[in-house]
Short mmCIF file of C-alpha atoms and ligand atoms in Angstrom, two decimals:
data_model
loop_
_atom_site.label_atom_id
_atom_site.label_comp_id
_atom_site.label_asym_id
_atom_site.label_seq_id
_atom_site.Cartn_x
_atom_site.Cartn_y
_atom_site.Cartn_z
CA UNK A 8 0.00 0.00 0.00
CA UNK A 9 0.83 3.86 -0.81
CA UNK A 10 1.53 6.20 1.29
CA UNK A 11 0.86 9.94 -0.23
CA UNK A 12 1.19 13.07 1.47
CA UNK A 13 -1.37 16.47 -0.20
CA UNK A 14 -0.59 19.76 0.84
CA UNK A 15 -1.58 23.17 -0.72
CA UNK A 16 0.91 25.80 -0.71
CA UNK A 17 1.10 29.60 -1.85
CA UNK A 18 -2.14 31.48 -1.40
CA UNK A 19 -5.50 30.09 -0.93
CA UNK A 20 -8.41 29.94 -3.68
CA UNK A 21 -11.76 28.24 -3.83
CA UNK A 22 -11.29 25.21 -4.83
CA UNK A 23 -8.60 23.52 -2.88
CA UNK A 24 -10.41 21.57 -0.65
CA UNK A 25 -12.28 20.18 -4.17
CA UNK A 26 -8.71 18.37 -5.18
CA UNK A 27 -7.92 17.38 -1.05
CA UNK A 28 -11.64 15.84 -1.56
CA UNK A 29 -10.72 13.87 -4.79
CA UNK A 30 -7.45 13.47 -4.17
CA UNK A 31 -8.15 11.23 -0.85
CA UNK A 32 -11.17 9.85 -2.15
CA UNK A 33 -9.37 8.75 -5.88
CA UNK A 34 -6.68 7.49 -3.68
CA UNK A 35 -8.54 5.14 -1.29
CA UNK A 36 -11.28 3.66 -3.37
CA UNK A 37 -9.19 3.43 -6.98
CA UNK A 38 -5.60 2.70 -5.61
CA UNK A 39 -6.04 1.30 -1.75
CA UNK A 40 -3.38 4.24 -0.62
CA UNK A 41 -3.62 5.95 2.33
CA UNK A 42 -3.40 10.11 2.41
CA UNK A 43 -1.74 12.34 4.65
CA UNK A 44 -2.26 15.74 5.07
CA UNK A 45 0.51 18.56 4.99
CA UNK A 46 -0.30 21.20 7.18
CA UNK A 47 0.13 24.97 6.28
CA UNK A 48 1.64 23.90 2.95
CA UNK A 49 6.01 23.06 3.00
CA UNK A 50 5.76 24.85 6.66
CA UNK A 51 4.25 21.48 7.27
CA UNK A 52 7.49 19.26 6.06
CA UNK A 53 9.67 21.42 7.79
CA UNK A 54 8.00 22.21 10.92
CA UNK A 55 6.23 18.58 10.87
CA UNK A 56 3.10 19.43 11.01
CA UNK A 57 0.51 16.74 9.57
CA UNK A 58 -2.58 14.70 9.98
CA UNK A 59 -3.63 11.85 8.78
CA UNK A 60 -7.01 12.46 5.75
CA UNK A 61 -9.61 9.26 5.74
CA UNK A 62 -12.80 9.00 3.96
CA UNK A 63 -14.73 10.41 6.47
CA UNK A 64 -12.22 13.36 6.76
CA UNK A 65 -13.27 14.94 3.37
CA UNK A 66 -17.06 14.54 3.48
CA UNK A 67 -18.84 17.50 2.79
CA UNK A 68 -15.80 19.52 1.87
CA UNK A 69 -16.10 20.09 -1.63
CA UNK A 70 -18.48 23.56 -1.38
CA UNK A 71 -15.73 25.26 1.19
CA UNK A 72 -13.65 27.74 0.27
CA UNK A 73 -10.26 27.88 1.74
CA UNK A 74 -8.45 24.86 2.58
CA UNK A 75 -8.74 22.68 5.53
CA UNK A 76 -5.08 21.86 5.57
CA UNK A 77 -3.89 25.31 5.82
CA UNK A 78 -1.47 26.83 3.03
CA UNK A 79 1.04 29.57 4.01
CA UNK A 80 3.08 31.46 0.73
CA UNK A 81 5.94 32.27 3.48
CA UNK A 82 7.29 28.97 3.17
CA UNK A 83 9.96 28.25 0.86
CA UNK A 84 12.23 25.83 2.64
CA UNK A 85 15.23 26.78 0.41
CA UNK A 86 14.60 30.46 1.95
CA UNK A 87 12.85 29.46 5.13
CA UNK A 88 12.04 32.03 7.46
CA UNK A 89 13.91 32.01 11.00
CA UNK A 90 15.07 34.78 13.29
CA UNK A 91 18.55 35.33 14.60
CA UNK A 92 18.98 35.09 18.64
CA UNK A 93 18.70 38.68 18.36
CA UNK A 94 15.36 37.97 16.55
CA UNK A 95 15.83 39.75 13.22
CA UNK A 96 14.81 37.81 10.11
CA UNK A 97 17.30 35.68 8.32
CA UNK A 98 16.86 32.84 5.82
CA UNK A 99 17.91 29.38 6.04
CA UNK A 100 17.85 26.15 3.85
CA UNK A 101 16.11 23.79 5.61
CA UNK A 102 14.90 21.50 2.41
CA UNK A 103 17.23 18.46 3.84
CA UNK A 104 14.29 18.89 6.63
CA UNK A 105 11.63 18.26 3.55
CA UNK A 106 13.56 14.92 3.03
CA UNK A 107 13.59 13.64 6.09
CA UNK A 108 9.92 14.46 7.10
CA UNK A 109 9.16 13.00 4.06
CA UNK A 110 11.09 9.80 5.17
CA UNK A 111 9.65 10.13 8.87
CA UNK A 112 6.41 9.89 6.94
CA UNK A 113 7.10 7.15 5.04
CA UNK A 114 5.38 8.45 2.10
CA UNK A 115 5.60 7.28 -1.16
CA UNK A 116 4.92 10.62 -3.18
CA UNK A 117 3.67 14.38 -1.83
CA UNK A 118 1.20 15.86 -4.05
CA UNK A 119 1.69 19.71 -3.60
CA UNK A 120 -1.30 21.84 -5.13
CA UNK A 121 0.17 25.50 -5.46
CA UNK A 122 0.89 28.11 -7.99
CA UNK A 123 3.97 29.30 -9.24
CA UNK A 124 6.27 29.60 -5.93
CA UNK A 125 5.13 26.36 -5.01
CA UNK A 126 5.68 24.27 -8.41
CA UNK A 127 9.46 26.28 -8.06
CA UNK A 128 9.80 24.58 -4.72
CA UNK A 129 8.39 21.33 -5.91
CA UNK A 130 10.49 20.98 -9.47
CA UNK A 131 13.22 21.73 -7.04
CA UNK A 132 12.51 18.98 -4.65
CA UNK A 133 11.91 16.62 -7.33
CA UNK A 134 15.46 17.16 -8.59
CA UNK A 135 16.76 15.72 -4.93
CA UNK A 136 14.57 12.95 -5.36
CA UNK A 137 11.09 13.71 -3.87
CA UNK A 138 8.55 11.82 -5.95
CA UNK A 139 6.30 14.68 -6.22
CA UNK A 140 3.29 15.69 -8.60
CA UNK A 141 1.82 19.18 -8.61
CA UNK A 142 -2.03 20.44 -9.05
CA UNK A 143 -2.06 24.02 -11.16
CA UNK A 144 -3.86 26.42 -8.11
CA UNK A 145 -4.12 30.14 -8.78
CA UNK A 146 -6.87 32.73 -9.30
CA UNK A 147 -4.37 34.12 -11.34
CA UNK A 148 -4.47 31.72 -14.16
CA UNK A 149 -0.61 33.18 -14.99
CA UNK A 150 0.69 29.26 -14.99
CA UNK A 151 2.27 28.24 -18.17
CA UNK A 152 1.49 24.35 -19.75
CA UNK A 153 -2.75 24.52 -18.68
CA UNK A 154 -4.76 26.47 -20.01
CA UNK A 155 -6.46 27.47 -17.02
CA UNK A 156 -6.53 26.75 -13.41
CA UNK A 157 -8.79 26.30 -10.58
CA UNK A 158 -10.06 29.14 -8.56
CA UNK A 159 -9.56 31.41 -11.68
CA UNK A 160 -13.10 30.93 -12.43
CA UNK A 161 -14.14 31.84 -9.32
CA UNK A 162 -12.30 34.97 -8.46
CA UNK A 163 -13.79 35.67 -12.53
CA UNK A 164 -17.40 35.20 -10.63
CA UNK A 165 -16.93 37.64 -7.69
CA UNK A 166 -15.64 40.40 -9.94
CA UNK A 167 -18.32 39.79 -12.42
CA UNK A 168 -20.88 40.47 -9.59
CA UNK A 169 -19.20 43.09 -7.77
CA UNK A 170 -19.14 45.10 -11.45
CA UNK A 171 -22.60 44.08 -11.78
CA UNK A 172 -23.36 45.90 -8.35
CA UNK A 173 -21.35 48.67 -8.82
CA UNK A 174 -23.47 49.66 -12.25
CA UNK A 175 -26.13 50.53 -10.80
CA UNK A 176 -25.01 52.72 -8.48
CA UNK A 177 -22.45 54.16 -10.84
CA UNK A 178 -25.62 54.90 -12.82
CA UNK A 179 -27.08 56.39 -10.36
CA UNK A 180 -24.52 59.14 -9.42
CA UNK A 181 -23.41 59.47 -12.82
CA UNK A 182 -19.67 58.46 -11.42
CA UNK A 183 -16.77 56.46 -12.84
CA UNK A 184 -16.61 53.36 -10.53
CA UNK A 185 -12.77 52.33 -10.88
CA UNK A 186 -12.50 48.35 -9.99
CA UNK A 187 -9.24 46.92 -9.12
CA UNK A 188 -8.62 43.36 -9.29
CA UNK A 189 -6.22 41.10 -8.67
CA UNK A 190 -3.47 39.03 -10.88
CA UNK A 191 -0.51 39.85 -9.92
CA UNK A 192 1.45 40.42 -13.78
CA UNK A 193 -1.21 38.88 -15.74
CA UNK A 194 -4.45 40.35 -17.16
CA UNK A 195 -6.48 37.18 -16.91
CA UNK A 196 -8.72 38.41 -13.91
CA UNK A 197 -9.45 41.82 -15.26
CA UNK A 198 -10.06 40.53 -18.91
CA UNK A 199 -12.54 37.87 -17.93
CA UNK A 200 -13.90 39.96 -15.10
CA UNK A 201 -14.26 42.79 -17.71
CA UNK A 202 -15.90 41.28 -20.12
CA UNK A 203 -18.13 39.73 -18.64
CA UNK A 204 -19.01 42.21 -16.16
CA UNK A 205 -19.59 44.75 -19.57
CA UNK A 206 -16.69 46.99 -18.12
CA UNK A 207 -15.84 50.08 -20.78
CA UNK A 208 -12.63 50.49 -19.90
CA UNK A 209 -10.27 47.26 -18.77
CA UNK A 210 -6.74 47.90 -18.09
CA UNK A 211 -4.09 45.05 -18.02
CA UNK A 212 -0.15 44.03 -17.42
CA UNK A 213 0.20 43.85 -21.14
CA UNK A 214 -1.06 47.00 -22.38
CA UNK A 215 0.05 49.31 -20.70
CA UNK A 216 -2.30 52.83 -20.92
CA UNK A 217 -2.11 56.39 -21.99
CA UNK A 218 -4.17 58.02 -19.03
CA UNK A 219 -4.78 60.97 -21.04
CA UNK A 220 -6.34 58.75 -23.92
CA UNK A 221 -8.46 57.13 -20.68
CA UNK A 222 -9.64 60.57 -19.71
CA UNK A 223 -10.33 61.23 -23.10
CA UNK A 224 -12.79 57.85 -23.75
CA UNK A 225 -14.72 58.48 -21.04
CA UNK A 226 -15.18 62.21 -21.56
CA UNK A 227 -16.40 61.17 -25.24
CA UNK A 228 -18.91 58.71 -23.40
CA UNK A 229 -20.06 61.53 -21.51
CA UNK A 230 -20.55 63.61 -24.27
CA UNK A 231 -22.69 60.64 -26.37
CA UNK A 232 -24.78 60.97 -23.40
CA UNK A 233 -23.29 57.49 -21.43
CA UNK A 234 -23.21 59.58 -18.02
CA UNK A 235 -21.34 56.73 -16.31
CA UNK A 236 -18.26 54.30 -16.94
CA UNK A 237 -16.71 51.45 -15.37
CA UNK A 238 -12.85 51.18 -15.20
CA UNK A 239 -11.79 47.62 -14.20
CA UNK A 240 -7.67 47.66 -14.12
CA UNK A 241 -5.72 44.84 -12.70
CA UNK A 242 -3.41 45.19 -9.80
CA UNK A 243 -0.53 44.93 -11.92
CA UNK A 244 -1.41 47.60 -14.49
CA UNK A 245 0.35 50.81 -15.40
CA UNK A 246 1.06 53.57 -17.64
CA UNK A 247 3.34 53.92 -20.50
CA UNK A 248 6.54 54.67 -18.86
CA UNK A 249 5.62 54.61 -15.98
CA UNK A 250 5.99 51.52 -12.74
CA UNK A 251 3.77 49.08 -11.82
CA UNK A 252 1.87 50.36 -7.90
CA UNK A 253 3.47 48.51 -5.11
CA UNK A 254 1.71 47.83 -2.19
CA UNK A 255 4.07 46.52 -0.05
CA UNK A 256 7.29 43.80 0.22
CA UNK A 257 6.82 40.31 1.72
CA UNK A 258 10.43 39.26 2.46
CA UNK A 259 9.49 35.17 3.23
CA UNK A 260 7.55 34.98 -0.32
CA UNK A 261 8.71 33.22 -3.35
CA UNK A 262 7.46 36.58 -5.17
CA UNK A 263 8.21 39.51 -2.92
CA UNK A 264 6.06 42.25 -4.58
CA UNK A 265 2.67 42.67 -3.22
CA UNK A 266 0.88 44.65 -5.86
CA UNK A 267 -2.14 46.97 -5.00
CA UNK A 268 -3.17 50.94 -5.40
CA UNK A 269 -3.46 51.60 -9.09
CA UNK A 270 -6.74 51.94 -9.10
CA UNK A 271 -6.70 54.88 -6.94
CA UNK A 272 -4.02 56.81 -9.58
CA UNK A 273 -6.36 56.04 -12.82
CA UNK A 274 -9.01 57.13 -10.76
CA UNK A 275 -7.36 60.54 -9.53
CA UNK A 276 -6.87 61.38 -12.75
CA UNK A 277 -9.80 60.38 -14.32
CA UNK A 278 -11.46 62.91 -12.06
CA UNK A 279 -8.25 65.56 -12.92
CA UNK A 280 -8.68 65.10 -16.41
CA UNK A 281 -12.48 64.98 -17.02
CA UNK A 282 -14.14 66.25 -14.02
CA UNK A 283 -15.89 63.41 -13.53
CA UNK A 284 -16.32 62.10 -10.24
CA UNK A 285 -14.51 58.92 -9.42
CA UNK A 286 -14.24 56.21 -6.77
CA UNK A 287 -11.85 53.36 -6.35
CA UNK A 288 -12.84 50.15 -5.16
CA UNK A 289 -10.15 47.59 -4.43
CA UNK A 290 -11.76 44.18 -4.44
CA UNK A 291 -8.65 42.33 -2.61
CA UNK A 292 -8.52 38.98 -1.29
CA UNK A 293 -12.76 38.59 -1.86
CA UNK A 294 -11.55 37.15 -4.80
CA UNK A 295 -10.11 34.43 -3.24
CA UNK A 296 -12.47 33.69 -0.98
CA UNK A 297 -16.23 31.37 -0.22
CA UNK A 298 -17.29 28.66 -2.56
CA UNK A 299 -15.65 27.16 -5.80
CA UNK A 300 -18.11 27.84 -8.97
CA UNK A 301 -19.10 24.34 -10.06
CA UNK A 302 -16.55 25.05 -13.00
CA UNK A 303 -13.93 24.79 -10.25
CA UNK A 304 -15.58 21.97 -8.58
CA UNK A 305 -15.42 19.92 -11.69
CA UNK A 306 -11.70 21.01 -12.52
CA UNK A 307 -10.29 20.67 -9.36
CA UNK A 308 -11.76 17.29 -8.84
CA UNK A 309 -10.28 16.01 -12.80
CA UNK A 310 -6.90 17.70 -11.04
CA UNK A 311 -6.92 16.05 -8.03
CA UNK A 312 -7.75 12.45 -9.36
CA UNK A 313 -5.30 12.82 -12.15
CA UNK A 314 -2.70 13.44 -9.89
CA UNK A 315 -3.61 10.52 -7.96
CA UNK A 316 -3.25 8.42 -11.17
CA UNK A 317 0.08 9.92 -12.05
CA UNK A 318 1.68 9.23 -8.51
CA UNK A 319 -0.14 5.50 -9.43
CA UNK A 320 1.73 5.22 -12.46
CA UNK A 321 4.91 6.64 -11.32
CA UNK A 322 4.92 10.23 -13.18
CA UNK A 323 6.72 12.18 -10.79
CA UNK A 324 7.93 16.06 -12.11
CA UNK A 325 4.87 16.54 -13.65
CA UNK A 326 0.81 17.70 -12.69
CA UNK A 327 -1.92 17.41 -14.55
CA UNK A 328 -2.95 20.10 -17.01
CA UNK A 329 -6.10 21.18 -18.60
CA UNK A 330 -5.60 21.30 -22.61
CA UNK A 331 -8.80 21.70 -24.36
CA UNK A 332 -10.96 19.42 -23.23
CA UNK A 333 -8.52 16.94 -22.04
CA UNK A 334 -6.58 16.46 -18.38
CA UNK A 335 -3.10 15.95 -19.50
CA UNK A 336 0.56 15.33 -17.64
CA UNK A 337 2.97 18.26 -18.00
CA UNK A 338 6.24 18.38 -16.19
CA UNK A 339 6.23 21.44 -13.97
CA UNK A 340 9.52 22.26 -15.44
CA UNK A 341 7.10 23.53 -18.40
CA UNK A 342 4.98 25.34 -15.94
CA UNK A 343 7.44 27.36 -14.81
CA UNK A 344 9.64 28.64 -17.45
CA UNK A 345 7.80 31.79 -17.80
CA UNK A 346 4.34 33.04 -16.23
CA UNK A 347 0.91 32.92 -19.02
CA UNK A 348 0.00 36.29 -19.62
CA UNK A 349 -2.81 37.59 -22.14
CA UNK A 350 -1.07 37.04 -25.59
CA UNK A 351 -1.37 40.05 -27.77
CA UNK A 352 -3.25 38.49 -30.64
CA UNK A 353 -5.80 36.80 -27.76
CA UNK A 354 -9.39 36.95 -29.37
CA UNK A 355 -10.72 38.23 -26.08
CA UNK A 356 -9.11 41.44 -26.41
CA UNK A 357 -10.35 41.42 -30.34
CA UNK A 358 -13.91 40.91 -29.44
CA UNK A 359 -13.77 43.02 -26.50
CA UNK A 360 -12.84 45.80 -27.93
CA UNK A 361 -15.63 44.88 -31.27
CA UNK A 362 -17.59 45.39 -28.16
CA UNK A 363 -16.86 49.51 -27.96
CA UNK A 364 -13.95 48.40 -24.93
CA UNK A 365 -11.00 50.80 -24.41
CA UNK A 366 -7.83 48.71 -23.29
CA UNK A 367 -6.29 52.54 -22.98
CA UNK A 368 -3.53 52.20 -25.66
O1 F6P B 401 -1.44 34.83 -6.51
C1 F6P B 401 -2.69 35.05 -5.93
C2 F6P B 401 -2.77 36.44 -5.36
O2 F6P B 401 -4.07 36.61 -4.82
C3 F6P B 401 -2.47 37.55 -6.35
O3 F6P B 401 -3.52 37.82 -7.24
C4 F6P B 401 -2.15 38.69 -5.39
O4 F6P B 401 -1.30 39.61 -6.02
C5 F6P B 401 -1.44 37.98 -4.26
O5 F6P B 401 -1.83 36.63 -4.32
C6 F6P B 401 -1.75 38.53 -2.89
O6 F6P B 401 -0.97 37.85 -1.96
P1 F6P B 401 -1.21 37.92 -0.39
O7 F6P B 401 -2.31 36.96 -0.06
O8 F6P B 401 0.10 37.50 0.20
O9 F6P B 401 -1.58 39.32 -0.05
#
C-alpha cells in the first residue's frame, strides 16, 4: 500500500479543498493508498506538522472555500524564514528537513497543489529525489502548460458580480466606478472579469495605458450621453513609462512584490482630467475567498484524481494540465519557465474591444 502526502501551498483559492476531496477519495477507493495531510503547505514538512485524511475526513468539503489543511506562501524551505537570537529575520535552507519528514512519513509521493512559488519549490525537490506531482492552483491563471486553473473561475465570478453591483449605483450618481482586481502580472482576472461584467474600460499588465487617452474615452462617453463608466484595471497595471503600484514587500515569499493601489491613480486622474467624479474600489482577497463555482468543482476534482493516477503510475515532475478538453501530464519544469499572460493576438481582447472596450492604448 501507498503512502501519499497532499498539501496546498502559496495562497488560498476556492477550490482547494475540491482536489484534497478527490485526491483522498481517488486514492482510497481506486488505488487502496492511504493520504496524509501537509499542514500549512512546506511549513508542514519542515515544521512537521501533519494529519492523517480518511474518507470520512473529506465529506462535505467540496463547497468550502479555503483549505482545511492550511497553506502559508511564506514557506519556501530553500529560503525558510527564521530569526537570529537577536530575533531579526534571516533565511535558512532547511529542504534536507523536507527529506527527512518525508522519510519520517514514510510516504511514497507528496502531491503539492500551489501556484507558481510552489511548483518552483516542488520541481526543485523533485530534482533531490522527492517523488512529487503538482495540481495548477491560482486565481491568477498566470501558470504556463494549462490552459487554465482552478479558482480562476471563481475569483472571474466575484468580480463579475461586484461590477454588476457597482453599475447601478455608478448609474445612479453618474460616477466612474474604478474596480481593481487582482493578478498579480497577468491580465487574466481583469479581462474575464471585464468582459463579462460589460466593463468600458479594462486595463491590463500587457497593455500598458495612456491616461490621457483614458480621460479622453470616457469624456467622449459623456458627451454621447453614457453619463457613467466602469474602469476595471488589474493590480498589476500601469502607464506607458511609468511603474507598476506597489503595495508593499513580503520578504518570506517566493514573489516579494505585493501589488495593489493603481486603481486609486487612474481614478485621480480620471477625475483631474475629465471632471468626472470617481471612486476606487479595491476588491482584494474577496476574490479568493467562499465557494468554488461548479466550474472549479469539476476542474479541481479532474486535477486532483489525475494526480492521484500519475503518482499511481509513477509520473513524478509533472501535474496534470487542462488542454482543451482533455486532463493531460505536464512536467512542472514547463509550468514554470515563464508566467501565461494575455497574448497580444488573444481573441478576447479582439472581441472586446468589437464590443466599444477601451484597453487605454
Ligand atoms: O497569486 C494570488 C494572489 O491573490 C495575487 O492575485 C495577489 O497579487 C497575491 O496573491 C496577494 O498575496 P497575499 O495573499 O500575500 O496578499
Amino acid at each position: 500500500m501507498k503512502r501519499i502526502g497532499v498539501l496546498s501551498g502559496g495562497g488560498d483559492c476556492p477550490g482547494i479543498n475540491a482536489v484534497i476531496h478527490a485526491v483522498v477519495k481517488r486514492a482510497i477507493l481506486n488505488h487502496g493508498f492511504e493520504v496524509v495531510g501537509i499542514l500549512d503547505g512546506f511549513e508542514g514538512m519542515v515544521e512537521e506538522k501533519w494529519r492523517s485524511l480518511n474518507y470520512n475526513d473529506v465529506s462535505g468539503i467540496m463547497p468550502l472555500g479555503g483549505t482545511i489543511l492550511g497553506a502559508s506562501n511564506r514557506a519556501n524551505p530553500f529560503h525558510y524564514p527564521v530569526c537570529d537570537e537577536k530575533g531579526k529575520l534571516c533565511f535558512e535552507d532547511r529542504s534536507a528537513k523536507v527529506i527527512e519528514t518525508y522519510e519520517k512519513l514514510k510516504l511514497d509521493a507528496l502531491i503539492a497543489i500551489g501556484g507558481d512559488g510552489t511548483f518552483h519549490v516542488a520541481e526543485k525537490l523533485s530534482t533531490m529525489g522527492l517523488q512529487i506531482v503538482g495540481v495548477p492552483k491560482t486565481i491568477d491563471n498566470d501558470l504556463n502548460g494549462t490552459d487554465l486553473t482552478f479558482g480562476f473561475d471563481s475569483a472571474v465570478k466575484i468580480v463579475t458580480e461586484a461590477i454588476d453591483a457597482l453599475h447601478t449605483t455608478a448609474q445612479s450618481h453618474h460616477r466612474v466606478m474604478v474596480v481593481e482586481v487582482m493578478g498579480r502580472y497577468a491580465g487574466w482576472i481583469a479581462l474575464y472579469g471585464g468582459i463579462a461584467g460589460g466593463g468600458d474600460v479594462i486595463l491590463i499588465p500587457e497593455i500598458p495605458f495612456d491616461l490621457a487617452k483614458v480621460g479622453e474615452f470616457i469624456r467622449k462617453r459623456q458627451q454621447a450621453g453614457k453619463r457613467f463608466s466602469i474602469v476595471v484595471v488589474a493590480e498589476g497595471a500601469r502607464p506607458q513609462g511609468g511603474d507598476m503600484v506597489v503595495q508593499k514587500i513580503v520578504k518570506e515569499s517566493h514573489d516579494q512584490i505585493r501589488l495593489g493601489g493603481i486603481g486609486h491613480v487612474v481614478a485621480q486622474s480620471i477625475e483631474e482630467k475629465t471632471g468626472l467624479e470617481a471612486r476606487t474600489v479595491i476588491l482584494g482577497h474577496l476574490q479568493r475567498g467562499g465557494s468554488p463555482t461548479a466550474f472549479d468543482r469539476i476542474l479541481a476534482t479532474r486535477f486532483g484524481a489525475k494526480a492521484v493516477d500519475l503518482v499511481a503510475e509513477g509520473m513524478f515532475g509533472y501535474f496534470p494540465a487542462l488542454r482543451g478538453k482533455d486532463i493531460v501530464p505536464v512536467t512542472l519544469k514547463e509550468a514554470i519557465v515563464s508566467l501565461k499572460v494575455v497574448p497580444l493576438d488573444s481573441p478576447l481582447l479582439d472581441v472586446a474591444r468589437s464590443m466599444g472596450t477601451y484597453f487605454g492604448d
